[in-house]
PDB file of C-alpha atoms in Angstrom:
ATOM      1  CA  UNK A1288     112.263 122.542  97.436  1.00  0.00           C
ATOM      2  CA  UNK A1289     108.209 122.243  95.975  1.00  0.00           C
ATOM      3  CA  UNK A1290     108.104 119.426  98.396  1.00  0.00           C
ATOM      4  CA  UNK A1291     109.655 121.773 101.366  1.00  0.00           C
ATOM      5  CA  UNK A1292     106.556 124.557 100.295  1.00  0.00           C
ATOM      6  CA  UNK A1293     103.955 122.195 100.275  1.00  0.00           C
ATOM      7  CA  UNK A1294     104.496 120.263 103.399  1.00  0.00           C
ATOM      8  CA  UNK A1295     104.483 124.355 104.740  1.00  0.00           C
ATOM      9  CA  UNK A1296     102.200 125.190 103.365  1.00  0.00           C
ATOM     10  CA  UNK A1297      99.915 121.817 104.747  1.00  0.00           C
ATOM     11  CA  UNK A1298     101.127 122.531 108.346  1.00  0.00           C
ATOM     12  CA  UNK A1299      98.945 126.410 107.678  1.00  0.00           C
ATOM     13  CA  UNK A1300      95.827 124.368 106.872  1.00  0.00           C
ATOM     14  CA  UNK A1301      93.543 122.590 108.854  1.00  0.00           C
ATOM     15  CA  UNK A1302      92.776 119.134 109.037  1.00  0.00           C
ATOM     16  CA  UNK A1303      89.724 119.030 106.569  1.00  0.00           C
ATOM     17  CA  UNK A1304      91.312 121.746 104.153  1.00  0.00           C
ATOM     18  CA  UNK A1305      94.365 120.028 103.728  1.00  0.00           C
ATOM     19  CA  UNK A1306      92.600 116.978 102.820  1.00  0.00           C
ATOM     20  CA  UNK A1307      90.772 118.692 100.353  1.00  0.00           C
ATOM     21  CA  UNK A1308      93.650 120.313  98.997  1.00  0.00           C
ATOM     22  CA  UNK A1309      95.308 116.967  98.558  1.00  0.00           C
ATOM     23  CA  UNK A1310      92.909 115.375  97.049  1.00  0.00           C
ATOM     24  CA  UNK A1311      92.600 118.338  94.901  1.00  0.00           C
ATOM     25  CA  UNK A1312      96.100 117.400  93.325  1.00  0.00           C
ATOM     26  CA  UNK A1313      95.761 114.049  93.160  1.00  0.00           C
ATOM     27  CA  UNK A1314      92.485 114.270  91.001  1.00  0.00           C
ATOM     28  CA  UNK A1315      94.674 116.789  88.746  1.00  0.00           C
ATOM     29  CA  UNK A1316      98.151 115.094  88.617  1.00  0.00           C
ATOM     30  CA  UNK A1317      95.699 111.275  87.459  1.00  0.00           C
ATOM     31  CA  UNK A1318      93.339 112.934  85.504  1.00  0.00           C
ATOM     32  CA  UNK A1319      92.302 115.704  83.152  1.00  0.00           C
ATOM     33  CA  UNK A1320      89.376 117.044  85.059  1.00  0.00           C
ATOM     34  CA  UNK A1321      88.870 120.728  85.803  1.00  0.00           C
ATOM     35  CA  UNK A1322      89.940 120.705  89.154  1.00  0.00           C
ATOM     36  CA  UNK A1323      89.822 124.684  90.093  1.00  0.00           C
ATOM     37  CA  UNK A1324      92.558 126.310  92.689  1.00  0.00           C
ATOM     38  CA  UNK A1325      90.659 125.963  96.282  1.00  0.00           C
ATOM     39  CA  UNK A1326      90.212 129.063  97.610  1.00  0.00           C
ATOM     40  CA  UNK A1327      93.151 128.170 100.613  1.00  0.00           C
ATOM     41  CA  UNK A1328      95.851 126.638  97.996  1.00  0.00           C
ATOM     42  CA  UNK A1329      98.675 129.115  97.315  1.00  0.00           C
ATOM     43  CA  UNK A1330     100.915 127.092  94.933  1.00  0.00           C
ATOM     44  CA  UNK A1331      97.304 124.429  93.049  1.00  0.00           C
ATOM     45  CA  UNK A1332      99.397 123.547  89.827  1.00  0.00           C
ATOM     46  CA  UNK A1333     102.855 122.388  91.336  1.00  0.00           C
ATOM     47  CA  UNK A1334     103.715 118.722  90.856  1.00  0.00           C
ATOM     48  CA  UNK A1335     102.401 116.599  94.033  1.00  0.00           C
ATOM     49  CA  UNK A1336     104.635 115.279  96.838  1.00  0.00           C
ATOM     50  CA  UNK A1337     103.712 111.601  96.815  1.00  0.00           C
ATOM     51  CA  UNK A1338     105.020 110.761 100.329  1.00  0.00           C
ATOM     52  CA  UNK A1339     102.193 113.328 101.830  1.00  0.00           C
ATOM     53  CA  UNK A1340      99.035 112.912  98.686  1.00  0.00           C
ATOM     54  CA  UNK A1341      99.330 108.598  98.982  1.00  0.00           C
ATOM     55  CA  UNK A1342      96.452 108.615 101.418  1.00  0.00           C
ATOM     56  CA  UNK A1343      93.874 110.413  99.078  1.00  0.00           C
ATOM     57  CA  UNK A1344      94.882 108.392  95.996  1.00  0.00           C
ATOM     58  CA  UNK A1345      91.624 105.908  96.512  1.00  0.00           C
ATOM     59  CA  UNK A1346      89.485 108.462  97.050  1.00  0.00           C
ATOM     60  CA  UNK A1347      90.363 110.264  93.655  1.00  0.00           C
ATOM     61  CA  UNK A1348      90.411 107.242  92.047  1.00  0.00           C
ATOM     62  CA  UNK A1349      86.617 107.019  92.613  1.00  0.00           C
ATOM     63  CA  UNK A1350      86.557 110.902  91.485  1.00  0.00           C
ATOM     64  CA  UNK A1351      88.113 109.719  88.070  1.00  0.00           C
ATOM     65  CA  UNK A1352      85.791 107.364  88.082  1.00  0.00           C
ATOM     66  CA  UNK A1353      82.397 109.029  88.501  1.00  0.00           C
ATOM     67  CA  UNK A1354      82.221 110.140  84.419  1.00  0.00           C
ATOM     68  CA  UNK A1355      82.754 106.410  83.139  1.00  0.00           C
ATOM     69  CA  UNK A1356      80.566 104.690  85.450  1.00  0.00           C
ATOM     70  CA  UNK A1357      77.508 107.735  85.138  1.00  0.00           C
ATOM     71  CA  UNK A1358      77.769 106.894  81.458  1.00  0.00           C
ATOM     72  CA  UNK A1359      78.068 103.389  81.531  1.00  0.00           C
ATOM     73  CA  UNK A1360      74.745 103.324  83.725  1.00  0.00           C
ATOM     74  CA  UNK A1361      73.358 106.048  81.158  1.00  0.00           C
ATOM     75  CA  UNK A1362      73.832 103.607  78.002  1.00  0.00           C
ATOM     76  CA  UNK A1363      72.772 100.655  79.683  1.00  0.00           C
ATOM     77  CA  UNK A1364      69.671 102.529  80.718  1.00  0.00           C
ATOM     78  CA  UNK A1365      69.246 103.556  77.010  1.00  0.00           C
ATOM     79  CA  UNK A1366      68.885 100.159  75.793  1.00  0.00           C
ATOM     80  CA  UNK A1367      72.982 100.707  74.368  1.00  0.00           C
ATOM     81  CA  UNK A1368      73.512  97.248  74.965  1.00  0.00           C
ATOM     82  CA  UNK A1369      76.528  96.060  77.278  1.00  0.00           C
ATOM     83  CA  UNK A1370      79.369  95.758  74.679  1.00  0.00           C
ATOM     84  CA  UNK A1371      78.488  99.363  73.585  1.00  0.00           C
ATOM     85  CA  UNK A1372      78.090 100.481  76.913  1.00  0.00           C
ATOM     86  CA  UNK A1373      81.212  99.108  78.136  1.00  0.00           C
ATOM     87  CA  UNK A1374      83.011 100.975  75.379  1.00  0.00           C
ATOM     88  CA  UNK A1375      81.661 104.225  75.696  1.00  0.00           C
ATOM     89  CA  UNK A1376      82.870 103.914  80.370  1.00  0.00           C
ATOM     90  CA  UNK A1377      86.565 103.042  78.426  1.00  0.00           C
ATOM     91  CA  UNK A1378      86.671 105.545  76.292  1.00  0.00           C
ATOM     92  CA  UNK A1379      85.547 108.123  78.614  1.00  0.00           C
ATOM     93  CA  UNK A1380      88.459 106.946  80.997  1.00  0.00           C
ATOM     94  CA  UNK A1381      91.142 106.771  79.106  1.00  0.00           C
ATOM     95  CA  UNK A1382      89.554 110.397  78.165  1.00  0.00           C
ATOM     96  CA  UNK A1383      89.533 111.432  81.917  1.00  0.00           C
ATOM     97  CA  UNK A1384      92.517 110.708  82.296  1.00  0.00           C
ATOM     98  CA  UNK A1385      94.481 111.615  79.048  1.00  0.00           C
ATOM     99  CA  UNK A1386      95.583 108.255  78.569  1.00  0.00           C
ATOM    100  CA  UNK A1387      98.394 108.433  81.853  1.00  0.00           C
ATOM    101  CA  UNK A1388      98.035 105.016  82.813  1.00  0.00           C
ATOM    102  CA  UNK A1389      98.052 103.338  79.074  1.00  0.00           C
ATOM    103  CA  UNK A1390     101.050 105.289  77.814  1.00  0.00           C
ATOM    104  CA  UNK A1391     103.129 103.737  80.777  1.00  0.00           C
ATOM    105  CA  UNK A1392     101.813 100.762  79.908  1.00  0.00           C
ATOM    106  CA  UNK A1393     102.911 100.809  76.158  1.00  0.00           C
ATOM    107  CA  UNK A1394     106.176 102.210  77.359  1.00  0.00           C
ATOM    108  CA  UNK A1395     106.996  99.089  79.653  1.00  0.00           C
ATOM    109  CA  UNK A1396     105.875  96.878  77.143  1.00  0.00           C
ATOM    110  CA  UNK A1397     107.875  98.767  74.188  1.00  0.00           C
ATOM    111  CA  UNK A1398     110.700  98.252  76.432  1.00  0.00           C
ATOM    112  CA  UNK A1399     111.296  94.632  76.407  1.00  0.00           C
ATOM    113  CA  UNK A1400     112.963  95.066  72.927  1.00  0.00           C
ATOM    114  CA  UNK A1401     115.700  96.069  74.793  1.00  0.00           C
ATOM    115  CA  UNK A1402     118.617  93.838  75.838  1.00  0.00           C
ATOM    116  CA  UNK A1403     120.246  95.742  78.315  1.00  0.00           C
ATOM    117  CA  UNK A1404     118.598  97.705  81.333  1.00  0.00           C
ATOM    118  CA  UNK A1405     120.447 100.874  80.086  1.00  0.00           C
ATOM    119  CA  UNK A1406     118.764 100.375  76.602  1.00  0.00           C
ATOM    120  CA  UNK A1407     115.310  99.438  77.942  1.00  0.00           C
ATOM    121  CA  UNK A1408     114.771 102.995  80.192  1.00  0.00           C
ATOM    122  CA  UNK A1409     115.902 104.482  76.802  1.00  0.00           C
ATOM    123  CA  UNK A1410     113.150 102.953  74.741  1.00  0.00           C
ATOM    124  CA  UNK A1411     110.909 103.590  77.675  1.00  0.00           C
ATOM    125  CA  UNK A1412     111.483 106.955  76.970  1.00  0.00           C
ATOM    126  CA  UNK A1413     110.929 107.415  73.298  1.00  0.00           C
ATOM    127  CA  UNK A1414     108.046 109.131  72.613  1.00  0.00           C
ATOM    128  CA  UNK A1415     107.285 106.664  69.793  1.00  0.00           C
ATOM    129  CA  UNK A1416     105.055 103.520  70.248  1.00  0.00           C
ATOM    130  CA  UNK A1417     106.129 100.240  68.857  1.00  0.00           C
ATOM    131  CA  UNK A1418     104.693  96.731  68.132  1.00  0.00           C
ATOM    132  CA  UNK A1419     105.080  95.474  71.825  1.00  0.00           C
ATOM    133  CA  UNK A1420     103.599  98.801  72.812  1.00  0.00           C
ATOM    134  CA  UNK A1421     100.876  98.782  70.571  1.00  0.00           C
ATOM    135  CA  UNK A1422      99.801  95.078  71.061  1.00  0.00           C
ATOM    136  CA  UNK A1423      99.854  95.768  75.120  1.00  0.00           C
ATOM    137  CA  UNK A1424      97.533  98.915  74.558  1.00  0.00           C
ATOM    138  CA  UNK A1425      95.580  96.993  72.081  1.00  0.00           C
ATOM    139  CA  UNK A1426      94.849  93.750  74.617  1.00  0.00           C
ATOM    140  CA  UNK A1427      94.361  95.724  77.892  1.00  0.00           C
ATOM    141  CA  UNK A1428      91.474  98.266  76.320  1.00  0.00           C
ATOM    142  CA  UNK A1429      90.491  94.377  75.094  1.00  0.00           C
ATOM    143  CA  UNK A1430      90.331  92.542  78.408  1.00  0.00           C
ATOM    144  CA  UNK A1431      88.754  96.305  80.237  1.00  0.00           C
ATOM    145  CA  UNK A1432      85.990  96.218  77.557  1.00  0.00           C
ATOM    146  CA  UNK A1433      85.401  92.696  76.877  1.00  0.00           C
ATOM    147  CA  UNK A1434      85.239  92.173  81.164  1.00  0.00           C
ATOM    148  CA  UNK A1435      82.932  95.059  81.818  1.00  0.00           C
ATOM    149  CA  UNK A1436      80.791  93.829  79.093  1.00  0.00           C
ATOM    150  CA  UNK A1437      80.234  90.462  80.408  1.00  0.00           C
ATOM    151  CA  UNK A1438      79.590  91.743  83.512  1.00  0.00           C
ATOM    152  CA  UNK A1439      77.080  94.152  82.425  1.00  0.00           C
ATOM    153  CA  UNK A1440      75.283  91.069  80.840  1.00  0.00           C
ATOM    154  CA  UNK A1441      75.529  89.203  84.930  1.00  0.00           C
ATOM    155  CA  UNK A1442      74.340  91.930  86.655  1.00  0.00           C
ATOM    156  CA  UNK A1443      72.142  94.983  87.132  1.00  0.00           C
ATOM    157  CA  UNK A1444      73.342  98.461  86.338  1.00  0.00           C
ATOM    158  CA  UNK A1445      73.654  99.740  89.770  1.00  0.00           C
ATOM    159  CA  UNK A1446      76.284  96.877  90.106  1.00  0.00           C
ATOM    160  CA  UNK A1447      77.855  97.570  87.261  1.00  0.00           C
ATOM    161  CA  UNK A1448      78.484 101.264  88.134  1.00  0.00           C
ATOM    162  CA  UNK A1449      79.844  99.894  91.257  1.00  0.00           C
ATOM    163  CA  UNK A1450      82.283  97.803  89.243  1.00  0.00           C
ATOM    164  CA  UNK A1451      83.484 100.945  87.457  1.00  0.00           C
ATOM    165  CA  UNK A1452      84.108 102.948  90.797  1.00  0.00           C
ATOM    166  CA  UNK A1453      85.860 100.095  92.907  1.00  0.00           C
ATOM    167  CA  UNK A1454      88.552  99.400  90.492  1.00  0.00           C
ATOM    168  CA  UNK A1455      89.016 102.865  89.376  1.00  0.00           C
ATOM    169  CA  UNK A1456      89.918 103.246  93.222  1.00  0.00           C
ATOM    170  CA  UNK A1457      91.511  99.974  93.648  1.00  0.00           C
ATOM    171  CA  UNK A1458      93.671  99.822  90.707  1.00  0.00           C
ATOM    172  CA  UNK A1459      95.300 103.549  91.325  1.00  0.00           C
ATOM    173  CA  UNK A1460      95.908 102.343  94.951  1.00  0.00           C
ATOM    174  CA  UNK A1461      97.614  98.529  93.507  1.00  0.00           C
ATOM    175  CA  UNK A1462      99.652 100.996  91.131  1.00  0.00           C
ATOM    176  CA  UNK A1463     101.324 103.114  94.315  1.00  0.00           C
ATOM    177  CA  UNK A1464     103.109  99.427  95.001  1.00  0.00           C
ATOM    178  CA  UNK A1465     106.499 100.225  92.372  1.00  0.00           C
ATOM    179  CA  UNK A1466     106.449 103.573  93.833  1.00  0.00           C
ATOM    180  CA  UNK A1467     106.580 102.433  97.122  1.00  0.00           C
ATOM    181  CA  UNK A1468     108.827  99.591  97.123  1.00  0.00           C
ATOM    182  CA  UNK A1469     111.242  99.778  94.746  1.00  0.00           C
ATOM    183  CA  UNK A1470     114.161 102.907  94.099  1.00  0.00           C
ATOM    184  CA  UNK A1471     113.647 105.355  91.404  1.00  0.00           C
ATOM    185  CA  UNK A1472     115.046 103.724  88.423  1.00  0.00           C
ATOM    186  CA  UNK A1473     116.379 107.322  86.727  1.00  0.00           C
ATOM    187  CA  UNK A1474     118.078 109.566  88.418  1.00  0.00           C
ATOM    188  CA  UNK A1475     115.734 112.358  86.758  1.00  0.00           C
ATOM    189  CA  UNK A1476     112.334 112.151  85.856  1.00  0.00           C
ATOM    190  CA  UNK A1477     108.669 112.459  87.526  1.00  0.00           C
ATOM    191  CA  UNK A1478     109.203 109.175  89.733  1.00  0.00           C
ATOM    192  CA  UNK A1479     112.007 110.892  91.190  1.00  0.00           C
ATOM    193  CA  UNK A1480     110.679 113.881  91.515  1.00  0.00           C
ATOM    194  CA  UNK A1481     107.364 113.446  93.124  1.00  0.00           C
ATOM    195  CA  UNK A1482     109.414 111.747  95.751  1.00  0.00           C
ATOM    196  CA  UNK A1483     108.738 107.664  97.439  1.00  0.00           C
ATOM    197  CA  UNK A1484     105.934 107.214  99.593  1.00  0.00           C
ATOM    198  CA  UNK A1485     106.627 106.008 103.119  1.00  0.00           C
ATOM    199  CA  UNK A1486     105.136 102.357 103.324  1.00  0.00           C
ATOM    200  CA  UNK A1487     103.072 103.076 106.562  1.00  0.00           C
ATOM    201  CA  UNK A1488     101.014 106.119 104.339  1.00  0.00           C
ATOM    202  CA  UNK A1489     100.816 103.645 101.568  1.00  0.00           C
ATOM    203  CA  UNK A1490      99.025 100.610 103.987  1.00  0.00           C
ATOM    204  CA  UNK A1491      96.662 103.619 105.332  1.00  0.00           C
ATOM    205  CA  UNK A1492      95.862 104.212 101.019  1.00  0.00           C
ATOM    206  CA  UNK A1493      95.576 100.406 100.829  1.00  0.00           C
ATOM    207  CA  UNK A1494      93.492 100.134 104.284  1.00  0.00           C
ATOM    208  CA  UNK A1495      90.930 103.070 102.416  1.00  0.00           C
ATOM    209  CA  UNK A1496      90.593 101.399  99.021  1.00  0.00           C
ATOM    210  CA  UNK A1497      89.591  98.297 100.620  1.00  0.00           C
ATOM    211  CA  UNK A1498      87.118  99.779 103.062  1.00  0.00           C
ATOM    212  CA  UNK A1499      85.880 101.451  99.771  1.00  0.00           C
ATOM    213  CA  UNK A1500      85.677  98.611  97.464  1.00  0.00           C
ATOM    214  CA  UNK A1501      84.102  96.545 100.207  1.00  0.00           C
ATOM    215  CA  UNK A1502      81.190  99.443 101.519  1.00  0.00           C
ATOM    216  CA  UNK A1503      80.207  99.743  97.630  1.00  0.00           C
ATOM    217  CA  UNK A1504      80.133  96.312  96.872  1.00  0.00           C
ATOM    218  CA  UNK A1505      78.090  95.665  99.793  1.00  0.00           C
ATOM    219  CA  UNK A1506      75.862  98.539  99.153  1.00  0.00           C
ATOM    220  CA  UNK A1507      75.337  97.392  94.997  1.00  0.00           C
ATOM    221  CA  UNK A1508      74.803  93.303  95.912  1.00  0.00           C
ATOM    222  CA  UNK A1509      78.059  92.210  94.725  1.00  0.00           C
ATOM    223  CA  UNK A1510      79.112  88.562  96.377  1.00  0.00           C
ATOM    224  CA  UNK A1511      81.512  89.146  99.106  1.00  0.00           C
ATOM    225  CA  UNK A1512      83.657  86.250  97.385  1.00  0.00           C
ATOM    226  CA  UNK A1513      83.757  88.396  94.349  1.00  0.00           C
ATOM    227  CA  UNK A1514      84.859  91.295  96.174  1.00  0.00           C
ATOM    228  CA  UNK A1515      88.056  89.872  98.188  1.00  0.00           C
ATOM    229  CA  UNK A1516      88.748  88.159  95.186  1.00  0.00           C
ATOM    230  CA  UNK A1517      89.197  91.762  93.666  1.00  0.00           C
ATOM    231  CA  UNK A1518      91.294  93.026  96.370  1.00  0.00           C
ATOM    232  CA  UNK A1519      93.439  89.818  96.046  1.00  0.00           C
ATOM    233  CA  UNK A1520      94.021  89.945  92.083  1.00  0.00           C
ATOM    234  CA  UNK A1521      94.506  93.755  92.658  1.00  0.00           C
ATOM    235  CA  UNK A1522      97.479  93.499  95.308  1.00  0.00           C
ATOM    236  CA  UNK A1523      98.922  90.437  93.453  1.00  0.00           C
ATOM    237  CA  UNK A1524      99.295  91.820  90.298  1.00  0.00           C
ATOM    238  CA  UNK A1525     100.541  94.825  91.710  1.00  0.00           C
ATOM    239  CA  UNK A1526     103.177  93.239  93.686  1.00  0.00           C
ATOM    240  CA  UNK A1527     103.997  90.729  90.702  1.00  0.00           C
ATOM    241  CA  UNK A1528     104.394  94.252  88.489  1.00  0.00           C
ATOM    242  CA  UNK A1529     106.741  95.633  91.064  1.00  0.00           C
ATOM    243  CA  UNK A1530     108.953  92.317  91.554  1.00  0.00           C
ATOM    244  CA  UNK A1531     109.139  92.343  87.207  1.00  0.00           C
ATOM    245  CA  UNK A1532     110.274  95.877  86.837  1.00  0.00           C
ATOM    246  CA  UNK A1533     112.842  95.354  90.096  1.00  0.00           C
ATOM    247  CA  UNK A1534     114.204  92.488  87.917  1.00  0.00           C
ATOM    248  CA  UNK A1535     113.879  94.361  84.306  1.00  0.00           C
ATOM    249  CA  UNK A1536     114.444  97.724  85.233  1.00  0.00           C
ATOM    250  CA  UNK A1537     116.441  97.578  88.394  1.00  0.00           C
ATOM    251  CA  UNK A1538     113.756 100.014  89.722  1.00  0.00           C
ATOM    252  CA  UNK A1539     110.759 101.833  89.352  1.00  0.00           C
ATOM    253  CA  UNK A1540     109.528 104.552  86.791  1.00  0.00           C
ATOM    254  CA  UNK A1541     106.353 106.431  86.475  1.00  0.00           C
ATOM    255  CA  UNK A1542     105.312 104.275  83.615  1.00  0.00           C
ATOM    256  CA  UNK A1543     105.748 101.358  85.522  1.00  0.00           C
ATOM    257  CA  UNK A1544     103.272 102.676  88.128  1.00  0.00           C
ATOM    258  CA  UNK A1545     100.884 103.319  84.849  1.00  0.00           C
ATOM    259  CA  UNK A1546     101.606  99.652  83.965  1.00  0.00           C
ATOM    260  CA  UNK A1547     100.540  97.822  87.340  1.00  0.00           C
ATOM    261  CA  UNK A1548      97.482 100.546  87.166  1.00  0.00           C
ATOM    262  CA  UNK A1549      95.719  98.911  83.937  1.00  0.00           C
ATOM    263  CA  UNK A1550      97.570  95.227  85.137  1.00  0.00           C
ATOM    264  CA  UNK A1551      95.490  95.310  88.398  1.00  0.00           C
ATOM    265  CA  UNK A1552      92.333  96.924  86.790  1.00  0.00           C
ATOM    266  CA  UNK A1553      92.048  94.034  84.231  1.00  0.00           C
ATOM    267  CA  UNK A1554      92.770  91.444  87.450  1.00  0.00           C
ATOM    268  CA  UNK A1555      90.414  92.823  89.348  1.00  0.00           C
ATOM    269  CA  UNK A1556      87.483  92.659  86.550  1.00  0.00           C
ATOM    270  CA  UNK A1557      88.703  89.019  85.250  1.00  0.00           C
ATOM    271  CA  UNK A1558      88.625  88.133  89.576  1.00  0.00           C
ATOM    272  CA  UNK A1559      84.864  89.260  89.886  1.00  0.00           C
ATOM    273  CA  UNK A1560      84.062  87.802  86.591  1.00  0.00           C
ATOM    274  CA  UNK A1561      85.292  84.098  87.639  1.00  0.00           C
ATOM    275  CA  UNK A1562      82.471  85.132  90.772  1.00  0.00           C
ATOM    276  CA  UNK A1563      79.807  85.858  89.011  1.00  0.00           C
ATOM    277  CA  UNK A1564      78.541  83.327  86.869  1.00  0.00           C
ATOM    278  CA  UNK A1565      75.916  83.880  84.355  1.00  0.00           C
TER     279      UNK A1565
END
């Protein structure tokens, strides 16, 4: 039925306005941010129809991302240091976005305690984190800070910052691929409910984060080699995420989109990294 109003209510709005309004929603459903009601939105709070929002995905993944980098380029300038630096872009992400894409993440992880599918969407739904949960968050805010460190050590800041945007855009895109291939694994809950993107809309979000990752990299210096290596590591880890939880979980969840989020991130950063040699 919210899906129903929305898609109405996008057939009122013209072309621009409804891309704004989109994006709007995206950049609220991902992240914490203050996104106010646009002046033409008549229901700004309802949860987003995913088959219709897919396209503007990479685009508020470099919204998200526009805090962390502007203070990662802000330490660096301050003589922070990389290490420190790096820390600080982390922390103000997982703050941006409330920690969405790390609590799926713990939750898939938690989950291979169980020995039965049945028994591992349970545990995936327990609020509580356990050791497997807690070692995952503990190695991929690892990997993030340690990568964007060393980087920050190769390269200028500009670069850097450029870093920070590209895989905030890429990695949200790379963690659409569960969503898009595989059948809720619940018959309830938010995967469900936002609904499965077509796989044509999802190619267009895939077509955007590349043309993005590819125009900033060019425009910040980064080596082309670097960069397709990104989108490479990205889309594999993605897809390797997707075949894993078709296996585990006999579908997808919205955690398991969080998971292949930070999973692609980190492959993307350790894929540049291997580029760009001290």
């Amino acid at each position: 039925m919210s899906e129903q109003f929305e898609q109405g209510e996008a057939a009122t709005l013209s072309g621009w306005q409804a891309a704004a309004a989109d994006l709007a929603h995206c950049v609220r459903f991902y992240s914490r941010l203050p996104v106010p009601a646009l002046p033409w939105e008549q229901n700004a709070h309802a949860l987003p129809s995913f088959p219709r929002l897919v396209r503007m995905i990479p685009l508020a993944g470099l919204v998200i991302g526009l805090l962390p980098a502007a203070l990662l380029g802000l330490a660096l300038t301050l003589g922070l240091g990389p290490w420190l630096s790096a820390i600080l872009a982390v922390a103000a992400m997982v703050i941006t976005t409330g920690g969405l894409h790390e609590d799926g993440l713990a939750d898939m992880a938690d989950s291979f305690g169980g020995s039965t599918r049945e028994k591992r969407l349970e545990i995936m739904r327990d609020s509580r984190i356990g050791s497997f949960g807690a070692s995952a968050l503990f190695l991929s805010l690892a990997l993030r800070i340690g990568a964007l460190a060393t980087l920050a050590s190769r390269i200028d800041g500009s670069a850097v910052i450029a870093v920070v945007l590209i895989v905030a855009s890429l990695s949200r895109t790379a963690g659409l691929m569960p969503l898009v291939f595989l059948s809720p694994a619940r018959r309830d809950g938010i995967a469900r409910s936002v609904g499965q993107p077509a796989r044509e809309t999802f190619w267009l979000a895939a077509g955007i984060a590349g043309g993005i990752s590819v125009i900033l990299g060019a425009i910040a210096g980064l080596p082309p080699s670097g960069i397709a290596l990104m989108l490479v590591l990205s889309a594999l880890s993605g897809a390797a995420l997707t075949g894993f939880a078709s296996r585990h979980l006999g579908g997808q969840t919205g955690d398991v989109a969080g998971a292949a989020q930070q999973v692609a991130e980190i492959a993307a950063l350790i894929g540049l990294l291997t580029v760009v040699q001290p």
